[in-house]
mmCIF file of C-alpha atoms in Angstrom:
data_model
loop_
_atom_site.group_PDB
_atom_site.id
_atom_site.type_symbol
_atom_site.label_atom_id
_atom_site.label_comp_id
_atom_site.label_asym_id
_atom_site.label_seq_id
_atom_site.Cartn_x
_atom_site.Cartn_y
_atom_site.Cartn_z
ATOM 1 C CA MET A 3 3.691 -9.625 50.963
ATOM 2 C CA VAL A 4 2.037 -10.488 47.645
ATOM 3 C CA ASP A 5 3.645 -13.864 47.696
ATOM 4 C CA ALA A 6 2.388 -14.457 51.238
ATOM 5 C CA ILE A 7 -1.213 -13.581 50.164
ATOM 6 C CA ARG A 8 -1.022 -15.891 47.125
ATOM 7 C CA THR A 9 0.277 -18.688 49.336
ATOM 8 C CA LYS A 10 -2.614 -18.193 51.708
ATOM 9 C CA LEU A 11 -5.161 -18.228 48.955
ATOM 10 C CA ARG A 12 -3.840 -21.540 47.657
ATOM 11 C CA GLU A 13 -4.740 -23.149 51.054
ATOM 12 C CA PHE A 14 -8.453 -22.913 50.070
ATOM 13 C CA PRO A 15 -9.353 -25.732 47.820
ATOM 14 C CA THR A 16 -12.327 -23.877 46.249
ATOM 15 C CA VAL A 17 -10.266 -20.823 45.338
ATOM 16 C CA TYR A 18 -8.603 -20.857 41.925
ATOM 17 C CA ASP A 19 -7.146 -18.576 39.172
ATOM 18 C CA ILE A 20 -5.076 -16.535 41.637
ATOM 19 C CA GLN A 21 -3.460 -13.540 39.969
ATOM 20 C CA ASP A 22 -1.815 -10.241 40.819
ATOM 21 C CA ASN A 23 -0.664 -7.134 38.811
ATOM 22 C CA PHE A 24 2.802 -6.924 40.397
ATOM 23 C CA THR A 25 5.516 -7.385 37.911
ATOM 24 C CA GLY A 26 8.952 -7.449 39.487
ATOM 25 C CA GLY A 27 11.769 -5.404 38.076
ATOM 26 C CA LYS A 28 15.336 -4.736 39.209
ATOM 27 C CA GLU A 29 16.604 -5.319 42.651
ATOM 28 C CA GLU A 30 16.936 -2.163 44.724
ATOM 29 C CA LEU A 31 18.662 -1.358 48.001
ATOM 30 C CA ASN A 32 16.453 0.700 50.276
ATOM 31 C CA ILE A 33 18.483 2.747 52.814
ATOM 32 C CA THR A 34 16.949 3.993 56.043
ATOM 33 C CA LEU A 35 18.893 6.408 58.278
ATOM 34 C CA LYS A 36 19.528 5.637 61.944
ATOM 35 C CA PRO A 37 19.209 8.267 64.706
ATOM 36 C CA LEU A 38 22.991 8.532 64.802
ATOM 37 C CA ALA A 39 23.021 9.993 61.282
ATOM 38 C CA TYR A 40 20.714 12.811 62.213
ATOM 39 C CA SER A 41 22.620 13.480 65.429
ATOM 40 C CA LEU A 42 25.792 14.012 63.274
ATOM 41 C CA GLY A 43 23.993 16.544 61.076
ATOM 42 C CA LEU A 44 23.561 14.159 58.123
ATOM 43 C CA ASN A 45 20.406 13.687 56.068
ATOM 44 C CA LEU A 46 19.368 11.318 53.357
ATOM 45 C CA ALA A 47 20.412 13.698 50.612
ATOM 46 C CA ASP A 48 23.941 14.058 51.943
ATOM 47 C CA ILE A 49 24.477 10.277 52.256
ATOM 48 C CA ALA A 50 22.864 9.657 48.856
ATOM 49 C CA GLU A 51 25.288 12.106 47.302
ATOM 50 C CA GLN A 52 28.325 10.482 48.868
ATOM 51 C CA VAL A 53 27.184 6.991 47.833
ATOM 52 C CA SER A 54 26.507 8.145 44.324
ATOM 53 C CA HIS A 55 29.932 9.681 44.025
ATOM 54 C CA ALA A 56 31.594 6.456 45.352
ATOM 55 C CA VAL A 57 29.626 4.048 43.136
ATOM 56 C CA PHE A 58 28.999 6.068 39.941
ATOM 57 C CA GLY A 59 31.639 8.659 40.326
ATOM 58 C CA PHE A 60 31.782 12.509 40.089
ATOM 59 C CA GLN A 61 33.445 14.787 37.607
ATOM 60 C CA ALA A 62 36.769 15.932 38.957
ATOM 61 C CA GLN A 63 37.789 18.041 35.919
ATOM 62 C CA ARG A 64 37.623 18.365 32.154
ATOM 63 C CA VAL A 65 40.616 17.857 29.864
ATOM 64 C CA GLN A 66 40.720 19.420 26.346
ATOM 65 C CA ARG A 67 42.328 17.226 23.773
ATOM 66 C CA GLY A 68 42.087 18.773 20.388
ATOM 67 C CA ARG A 69 38.504 19.270 19.516
ATOM 68 C CA ASP A 70 37.375 16.735 22.089
ATOM 69 C CA GLU A 71 36.692 17.454 25.759
ATOM 70 C CA LEU A 72 37.221 14.566 28.197
ATOM 71 C CA ARG A 73 35.574 14.352 31.613
ATOM 72 C CA VAL A 74 37.660 12.945 34.338
ATOM 73 C CA MET A 75 35.481 10.863 36.723
ATOM 74 C CA VAL A 76 36.592 9.820 40.257
ATOM 75 C CA ARG A 77 35.106 6.764 41.926
ATOM 76 C CA TYR A 78 35.973 3.682 43.896
ATOM 77 C CA PRO A 79 37.638 0.795 42.152
ATOM 78 C CA LEU A 80 35.230 -1.966 40.843
ATOM 79 C CA LYS A 81 36.374 -4.476 43.513
ATOM 80 C CA ASP A 82 35.249 -2.027 46.251
ATOM 81 C CA ARG A 83 31.757 -1.270 44.857
ATOM 82 C CA SER A 84 30.570 -4.572 43.359
ATOM 83 C CA ALA A 85 28.685 -6.020 46.449
ATOM 84 C CA VAL A 86 26.271 -4.830 49.138
ATOM 85 C CA ASP A 87 28.862 -5.547 51.809
ATOM 86 C CA ASP A 88 31.228 -3.083 50.065
ATOM 87 C CA LEU A 89 28.583 -0.413 50.347
ATOM 88 C CA THR A 90 28.006 -0.998 54.064
ATOM 89 C CA ARG A 91 31.733 -0.372 54.700
ATOM 90 C CA LEU A 92 31.742 2.883 52.688
ATOM 91 C CA PRO A 93 33.185 5.637 54.838
ATOM 92 C CA ILE A 94 30.967 8.715 55.103
ATOM 93 C CA ARG A 95 32.445 12.122 55.699
ATOM 94 C CA VAL A 96 30.957 14.104 58.627
ATOM 95 C CA ALA A 97 31.144 17.873 58.783
ATOM 96 C CA GLY A 98 33.491 19.088 61.534
ATOM 97 C CA SER A 99 35.269 15.759 61.830
ATOM 98 C CA ASP A 100 38.288 14.231 60.127
ATOM 99 C CA THR A 101 37.253 10.699 60.988
ATOM 100 C CA PRO A 102 34.719 9.119 58.506
ATOM 101 C CA VAL A 103 31.921 6.911 59.808
ATOM 102 C CA PRO A 104 31.070 3.553 58.150
ATOM 103 C CA LEU A 105 27.729 3.645 56.392
ATOM 104 C CA SER A 106 26.544 0.564 58.343
ATOM 105 C CA ASP A 107 26.683 2.674 61.524
ATOM 106 C CA LEU A 108 24.492 5.359 59.965
ATOM 107 C CA ALA A 109 21.818 3.409 58.142
ATOM 108 C CA THR A 110 19.976 0.097 57.743
ATOM 109 C CA PHE A 111 19.667 -1.740 54.389
ATOM 110 C CA GLU A 112 16.708 -3.582 52.872
ATOM 111 C CA SER A 113 16.765 -5.339 49.481
ATOM 112 C CA ILE A 114 13.507 -4.826 47.540
ATOM 113 C CA THR A 115 12.303 -5.588 44.068
ATOM 114 C CA SER A 116 10.889 -2.549 42.302
ATOM 115 C CA PRO A 117 7.824 -3.068 40.050
ATOM 116 C CA THR A 118 8.175 -2.301 36.336
ATOM 117 C CA THR A 119 4.697 -0.694 36.360
ATOM 118 C CA LEU A 120 3.127 1.319 39.099
ATOM 119 C CA TYR A 121 -0.656 1.407 39.627
ATOM 120 C CA ARG A 122 -2.026 4.230 41.719
ATOM 121 C CA LEU A 123 -5.376 4.786 43.502
ATOM 122 C CA ASP A 124 -6.016 8.002 45.464
ATOM 123 C CA ARG A 125 -2.337 8.914 44.982
ATOM 124 C CA LYS A 126 -1.234 5.641 46.605
ATOM 125 C CA THR A 127 0.671 2.789 44.958
ATOM 126 C CA VAL A 128 -1.564 -0.267 44.947
ATOM 127 C CA VAL A 129 -1.090 -3.924 43.973
ATOM 128 C CA THR A 130 -4.184 -6.032 43.269
ATOM 129 C CA VAL A 131 -4.386 -9.734 44.150
ATOM 130 C CA SER A 132 -7.430 -11.439 42.693
ATOM 131 C CA ALA A 133 -8.949 -14.923 42.688
ATOM 132 C CA ASP A 134 -12.091 -16.758 41.646
ATOM 133 C CA LEU A 135 -14.304 -18.767 43.987
ATOM 134 C CA ASN A 136 -16.368 -21.835 43.459
ATOM 135 C CA LYS A 137 -19.524 -20.558 44.994
ATOM 136 C CA LYS A 138 -21.372 -23.890 44.792
ATOM 137 C CA VAL A 139 -19.207 -25.668 47.272
ATOM 138 C CA SER A 140 -17.613 -22.864 49.335
ATOM 139 C CA ASP A 141 -18.717 -20.369 51.960
ATOM 140 C CA ILE A 142 -17.323 -16.930 51.219
ATOM 141 C CA THR A 143 -18.090 -15.730 54.742
ATOM 142 C CA ALA A 144 -15.829 -18.365 56.286
ATOM 143 C CA ILE A 145 -13.067 -17.695 53.738
ATOM 144 C CA MET A 146 -13.258 -13.904 54.320
ATOM 145 C CA ARG A 147 -13.134 -14.378 58.095
ATOM 146 C CA ASP A 148 -9.978 -16.520 57.727
ATOM 147 C CA LEU A 149 -8.411 -13.950 55.281
ATOM 148 C CA GLN A 150 -9.165 -11.101 57.712
ATOM 149 C CA GLU A 151 -7.405 -12.842 60.528
ATOM 150 C CA PHE A 152 -4.482 -13.629 58.247
ATOM 151 C CA MET A 153 -4.173 -9.977 56.999
ATOM 152 C CA VAL A 154 -4.158 -8.674 60.579
ATOM 153 C CA GLU A 155 -1.141 -10.894 61.393
ATOM 154 C CA LEU A 156 0.526 -10.123 58.083
ATOM 155 C CA LYS A 157 0.233 -6.373 58.595
ATOM 156 C CA GLN A 158 2.353 -6.653 61.771
ATOM 157 C CA SER A 159 5.227 -7.539 59.408
ATOM 158 C CA TYR A 160 4.381 -4.682 57.026
ATOM 159 C CA PRO A 161 3.084 -1.849 59.245
ATOM 160 C CA ASN A 162 3.369 0.775 56.420
ATOM 161 C CA VAL A 163 1.105 -1.204 54.068
ATOM 162 C CA ASP A 164 -2.675 -0.820 54.038
ATOM 163 C CA TYR A 165 -5.131 -3.326 52.560
ATOM 164 C CA THR A 166 -8.754 -3.450 51.574
ATOM 165 C CA PHE A 167 -11.144 -6.097 50.188
ATOM 166 C CA LYS A 168 -12.875 -5.426 46.905
ATOM 167 C CA GLY A 169 -15.061 -7.422 44.580
ATOM 168 C CA GLU A 170 -17.618 -9.642 46.160
ATOM 169 C CA ALA A 171 -16.122 -9.008 49.570
ATOM 170 C CA GLU A 172 -16.861 -5.258 49.196
ATOM 171 C CA GLU A 173 -20.353 -6.040 47.929
ATOM 172 C CA GLN A 174 -20.939 -8.328 50.902
ATOM 173 C CA ALA A 175 -19.836 -5.578 53.303
ATOM 174 C CA GLN A 176 -22.294 -3.222 51.670
ATOM 175 C CA THR A 177 -25.036 -5.828 51.877
ATOM 176 C CA ASN A 178 -24.280 -6.326 55.613
ATOM 177 C CA ALA A 179 -24.593 -2.627 56.160
ATOM 178 C CA GLY A 180 -27.975 -2.709 54.373
ATOM 179 C CA LEU A 181 -28.961 -5.702 56.429
ATOM 180 C CA THR A 182 -28.245 -3.700 59.632
ATOM 181 C CA LEU A 183 -30.649 -0.997 58.503
ATOM 182 C CA GLY A 184 -33.156 -3.720 57.706
ATOM 183 C CA LEU A 185 -32.755 -5.122 61.137
ATOM 184 C CA LEU A 186 -33.571 -1.714 62.746
ATOM 185 C CA PHE A 187 -36.541 -1.303 60.483
ATOM 186 C CA VAL A 188 -37.950 -4.724 61.316
ATOM 187 C CA ILE A 189 -37.599 -4.142 65.027
ATOM 188 C CA THR A 190 -39.193 -0.673 64.843
ATOM 189 C CA SER A 191 -41.982 -1.936 62.697
ATOM 190 C CA ILE A 192 -42.798 -4.826 64.962
ATOM 191 C CA TYR A 193 -42.822 -2.539 68.009
ATOM 192 C CA ALA A 194 -45.141 -0.023 66.240
ATOM 193 C CA LEU A 195 -47.566 -2.721 65.056
ATOM 194 C CA LEU A 196 -47.713 -4.123 68.567
ATOM 195 C CA ALA A 197 -48.014 -0.829 70.450
ATOM 196 C CA ILE A 198 -51.044 0.327 68.455
ATOM 197 C CA PRO A 199 -53.468 -2.529 69.254
ATOM 198 C CA PHE A 200 -52.110 -2.968 72.779
ATOM 199 C CA LYS A 201 -52.343 0.752 73.533
ATOM 200 C CA SER A 202 -49.283 0.284 75.644
ATOM 201 C CA TYR A 203 -45.571 1.249 75.411
ATOM 202 C CA GLY A 204 -44.429 -1.583 77.587
ATOM 203 C CA GLN A 205 -46.280 -4.724 76.416
ATOM 204 C CA PRO A 206 -44.590 -4.727 72.964
ATOM 205 C CA PHE A 207 -41.297 -5.238 74.788
ATOM 206 C CA ILE A 208 -42.814 -8.258 76.562
ATOM 207 C CA VAL A 209 -43.877 -9.766 73.219
ATOM 208 C CA MET A 210 -40.458 -8.948 71.642
ATOM 209 C CA SER A 211 -38.438 -10.359 74.607
ATOM 210 C CA ILE A 212 -38.495 -13.720 72.843
ATOM 211 C CA ILE A 213 -36.527 -12.418 69.809
ATOM 212 C CA PRO A 214 -32.969 -12.807 71.368
ATOM 213 C CA PHE A 215 -33.759 -16.423 72.245
ATOM 214 C CA ALA A 216 -34.830 -17.022 68.634
ATOM 215 C CA VAL A 217 -31.488 -15.601 67.444
ATOM 216 C CA VAL A 218 -29.605 -17.942 69.781
ATOM 217 C CA GLY A 219 -31.607 -20.849 68.548
ATOM 218 C CA GLY A 220 -30.717 -20.044 64.911
ATOM 219 C CA VAL A 221 -27.019 -19.793 65.837
ATOM 220 C CA PHE A 222 -27.210 -23.139 67.743
ATOM 221 C CA GLY A 223 -28.807 -24.709 64.661
ATOM 222 C CA HIS A 224 -25.765 -23.764 62.576
ATOM 223 C CA MET A 225 -23.435 -25.193 65.192
ATOM 224 C CA ILE A 226 -25.407 -28.464 65.324
ATOM 225 C CA LEU A 227 -25.353 -28.902 61.522
ATOM 226 C CA LEU A 228 -21.741 -27.625 61.309
ATOM 227 C CA LYS A 229 -22.672 -24.693 59.027
ATOM 228 C CA ASP A 230 -21.079 -21.299 59.028
ATOM 229 C CA LEU A 231 -23.244 -18.232 59.356
ATOM 230 C CA SER A 232 -23.777 -16.532 55.997
ATOM 231 C CA PHE A 233 -25.718 -13.707 54.474
ATOM 232 C CA LEU A 234 -28.680 -15.980 53.991
ATOM 233 C CA SER A 235 -28.485 -17.007 57.624
ATOM 234 C CA LEU A 236 -28.947 -13.383 58.594
ATOM 235 C CA VAL A 237 -31.819 -13.036 56.173
ATOM 236 C CA GLY A 238 -33.399 -16.059 57.822
ATOM 237 C CA ILE A 239 -32.877 -14.470 61.255
ATOM 238 C CA LEU A 240 -34.660 -11.310 60.054
ATOM 239 C CA ALA A 241 -37.608 -13.396 58.878
ATOM 240 C CA LEU A 242 -37.504 -15.327 62.133
ATOM 241 C CA MET A 243 -38.024 -12.115 64.170
ATOM 242 C CA GLY A 244 -41.413 -11.665 62.528
ATOM 243 C CA VAL A 245 -42.435 -15.270 62.995
ATOM 244 C CA VAL A 246 -41.511 -15.959 66.632
ATOM 245 C CA VAL A 247 -43.427 -12.947 67.981
ATOM 246 C CA ASN A 248 -46.659 -14.579 66.842
ATOM 247 C CA ASP A 249 -46.805 -17.083 69.678
ATOM 248 C CA SER A 250 -45.906 -14.462 72.364
ATOM 249 C CA LEU A 251 -48.361 -12.061 70.800
ATOM 250 C CA VAL A 252 -51.188 -14.593 71.169
ATOM 251 C CA LEU A 253 -50.035 -15.394 74.712
ATOM 252 C CA VAL A 254 -50.012 -11.790 75.851
ATOM 253 C CA ASP A 255 -53.298 -11.016 74.147
ATOM 254 C CA TYR A 256 -54.920 -14.024 75.909
ATOM 255 C CA ILE A 257 -53.613 -12.822 79.295
ATOM 256 C CA ASN A 258 -55.056 -9.334 78.674
ATOM 257 C CA GLN A 259 -58.467 -10.852 77.802
ATOM 258 C CA LYS A 260 -58.540 -12.927 81.029
ATOM 259 C CA ARG A 261 -57.672 -9.853 83.043
ATOM 260 C CA LYS A 262 -60.571 -7.974 81.452
ATOM 261 C CA GLU A 263 -62.778 -10.848 82.486
ATOM 262 C CA GLY A 264 -61.814 -10.146 86.127
ATOM 263 C CA MET A 265 -58.954 -12.654 86.682
ATOM 264 C CA SER A 266 -55.910 -11.709 88.678
ATOM 265 C CA VAL A 267 -52.656 -11.382 86.934
ATOM 266 C CA MET A 268 -51.272 -14.629 88.338
ATOM 267 C CA ASP A 269 -54.449 -16.576 87.420
ATOM 268 C CA ALA A 270 -54.540 -15.068 83.947
ATOM 269 C CA VAL A 271 -50.857 -16.032 83.370
ATOM 270 C CA LEU A 272 -51.338 -19.578 84.594
ATOM 271 C CA THR A 273 -54.517 -20.031 82.537
ATOM 272 C CA SER A 274 -52.858 -18.616 79.391
ATOM 273 C CA GLY A 275 -49.950 -21.137 79.707
ATOM 274 C CA GLY A 276 -52.181 -24.099 79.854
ATOM 275 C CA ALA A 277 -54.640 -22.920 77.250
ATOM 276 C CA ARG A 278 -52.048 -21.814 74.641
ATOM 277 C CA PHE A 279 -49.607 -24.672 75.190
ATOM 278 C CA ARG A 280 -51.032 -26.942 72.478
ATOM 279 C CA PRO A 281 -51.463 -24.256 69.820
ATOM 280 C CA VAL A 282 -47.935 -22.871 70.352
ATOM 281 C CA LEU A 283 -46.421 -26.344 70.310
ATOM 282 C CA LEU A 284 -48.240 -27.500 67.208
ATOM 283 C CA THR A 285 -47.581 -24.311 65.271
ATOM 284 C CA SER A 286 -43.821 -24.514 65.976
ATOM 285 C CA LEU A 287 -43.613 -28.260 65.205
ATOM 286 C CA THR A 288 -45.490 -28.022 61.956
ATOM 287 C CA THR A 289 -43.347 -25.066 60.831
ATOM 288 C CA PHE A 290 -40.192 -27.041 61.608
ATOM 289 C CA ALA A 291 -41.544 -30.118 59.892
ATOM 290 C CA GLY A 292 -42.238 -28.060 56.780
ATOM 291 C CA LEU A 293 -38.572 -26.962 56.680
ATOM 292 C CA THR A 294 -37.207 -30.466 57.325
ATOM 293 C CA PRO A 295 -37.171 -31.642 53.692
ATOM 294 C CA LEU A 296 -34.992 -28.623 52.783
ATOM 295 C CA LEU A 297 -32.702 -29.239 55.697
ATOM 296 C CA LEU A 298 -32.174 -32.900 54.673
ATOM 297 C CA ASP A 299 -31.777 -32.304 50.989
ATOM 298 C CA GLN A 300 -28.210 -32.783 49.821
ATOM 299 C CA SER A 301 -28.528 -31.208 46.340
ATOM 300 C CA THR A 302 -26.523 -28.166 45.291
ATOM 301 C CA GLN A 303 -29.639 -26.096 44.962
ATOM 302 C CA ALA A 304 -30.671 -26.858 48.483
ATOM 303 C CA GLU A 305 -27.217 -25.924 49.897
ATOM 304 C CA PHE A 306 -27.923 -22.370 48.760
ATOM 305 C CA LEU A 307 -31.117 -22.019 50.895
ATOM 306 C CA LYS A 308 -30.105 -24.162 53.819
ATOM 307 C CA PRO A 309 -28.704 -21.362 55.985
ATOM 308 C CA MET A 310 -32.032 -19.522 55.824
ATOM 309 C CA ALA A 311 -33.927 -22.740 56.627
ATOM 310 C CA ILE A 312 -31.602 -23.481 59.599
ATOM 311 C CA SER A 313 -32.194 -20.042 61.098
ATOM 312 C CA LEU A 314 -35.887 -20.265 60.650
ATOM 313 C CA GLY A 315 -36.305 -23.898 61.755
ATOM 314 C CA PHE A 316 -34.127 -24.046 64.754
ATOM 315 C CA GLY A 317 -35.011 -20.541 65.975
ATOM 316 C CA ILE A 318 -38.721 -21.454 66.008
ATOM 317 C CA LEU A 319 -38.042 -24.845 67.629
ATOM 318 C CA PHE A 320 -35.769 -23.310 70.251
ATOM 319 C CA THR A 321 -38.337 -20.684 71.349
ATOM 320 C CA THR A 322 -41.373 -23.135 71.539
ATOM 321 C CA VAL A 323 -41.049 -23.928 75.227
ATOM 322 C CA ILE A 324 -39.161 -20.783 76.150
ATOM 323 C CA THR A 325 -42.097 -18.650 74.951
ATOM 324 C CA LEU A 326 -44.349 -20.354 77.542
ATOM 325 C CA ILE A 327 -41.839 -19.583 80.276
ATOM 326 C CA VAL A 328 -40.158 -16.198 79.434
ATOM 327 C CA VAL A 329 -43.216 -14.305 78.286
ATOM 328 C CA PRO A 330 -45.386 -14.958 81.396
ATOM 329 C CA ILE A 331 -42.455 -14.169 83.679
ATOM 330 C CA ASN A 332 -41.752 -10.888 81.853
ATOM 331 C CA TYR A 333 -45.436 -10.046 82.070
ATOM 332 C CA ILE A 334 -45.471 -10.497 85.841
ATOM 333 C CA VAL A 335 -42.179 -8.573 86.247
ATOM 334 C CA ALA A 336 -43.423 -5.736 84.100
ATOM 335 C CA TYR A 337 -46.685 -5.619 86.035
ATOM 336 C CA ARG A 338 -44.928 -5.495 89.407
ATOM 337 C CA ALA A 339 -42.472 -2.842 88.200
ATOM 338 C CA LYS A 340 -45.256 -0.635 86.814
ATOM 339 C CA HIS A 341 -47.264 -0.765 90.105
ATOM 340 C CA ALA A 342 -44.160 -0.211 92.187
ATOM 341 C CA VAL A 343 -43.329 2.911 90.228
ATOM 342 C CA LEU A 344 -46.935 4.224 90.449
ATOM 343 C CA ASN A 345 -47.232 3.545 94.155
ATOM 344 C CA PHE A 346 -43.951 5.333 94.807
ATOM 345 C CA TRP A 347 -44.971 8.243 92.595
ATOM 346 C CA ASN A 348 -48.371 8.592 94.235
ATOM 347 C CA GLY A 349 -47.033 7.879 97.741
ATOM 348 C CA THR A 350 -49.567 5.162 98.388
ATOM 349 C CA ALA A 351 -49.134 1.767 99.920
ATOM 350 C CA ASN A 352 -48.351 -1.210 97.676
ATOM 351 C CA GLN A 353 -51.772 -2.679 96.993
ATOM 352 C CA ASP A 354 -50.737 -5.448 94.694
ATOM 353 C CA ASP A 355 -53.508 -7.284 92.880
ATOM 354 C CA LEU A 356 -51.184 -9.849 91.520
ATOM 355 C CA VAL A 357 -53.239 -12.600 93.051
ATOM 356 C CA ARG A 358 -56.549 -10.701 93.331
ATOM 357 C CA GLY A 359 -59.042 -9.960 90.677
ATOM 358 C CA SER A 360 -58.369 -6.705 88.852
ATOM 359 C CA LYS A 361 -59.674 -5.202 85.633
#
């Protein structure tokens, strides 16, 4: 298994100095009993004893010769115990039967190399495979994803072996867990900051409905530029959430102002789309233009920050027009749903002021 992992690591050109702490020792033969052995009343200790007697011998008697005592050992001739095939043909005595059974019918054999030194962690034997990574020209996220898929396939051949990733891979997993908490904090904070000035539990969701489209835009940006998602990509998406709500916030606030002036919901929505089109478009384009030099830079320093810039730039660009479509539609849907529920609760007719003036 260690050799398979080392071979896989060599496939990555940016991975070097591959090492492991496994030092092979002597060849061993691992014997696993078949169900037939248990059905005959045999266990591993019984078979191990008979194999030991056949190969290494057992003391039949002691003979006294003068002052010396000689031990008489009985075992198979050397020609019958010098190869694995000889061992598989070894007859095993079974209690209650005069007919011995060949060992090959009672057990399976596996040749293994025992390590000269055993390392243990949590009372388990462990082997460590380590390697260094050229961070300047490689993406650890892509390499880890490839290794994860490889280990899942490799474990099918070694079902009794567990594995875990340590080092920077472990640190990245911890960072991703912290990033998840950061995501929840950002969403909760945005909702709270929107709910207070709007004095509404529903309108913040209208403003935040643009966030999923921004995330899709950031992912599309990575696909267009043939870049893998990395930790900085996720950081950029977090920052993107706070940026894209600005346009939808302004749009919803403008609709609310027009409704207070006496406009119907439909007129307020149509007016806001035309009035805020230019500010929304210019804000998004100028933001993307500001990130363009970083996206086009080919230096090593720029490669480190590019994932964040891609998430920000393409996320904002993708949501420019969608904001003017999705937010007004969600506003109308939310308004209709609210009045439908109120009319049903109050048992009144549906007096929809969607196209009439209402304050």
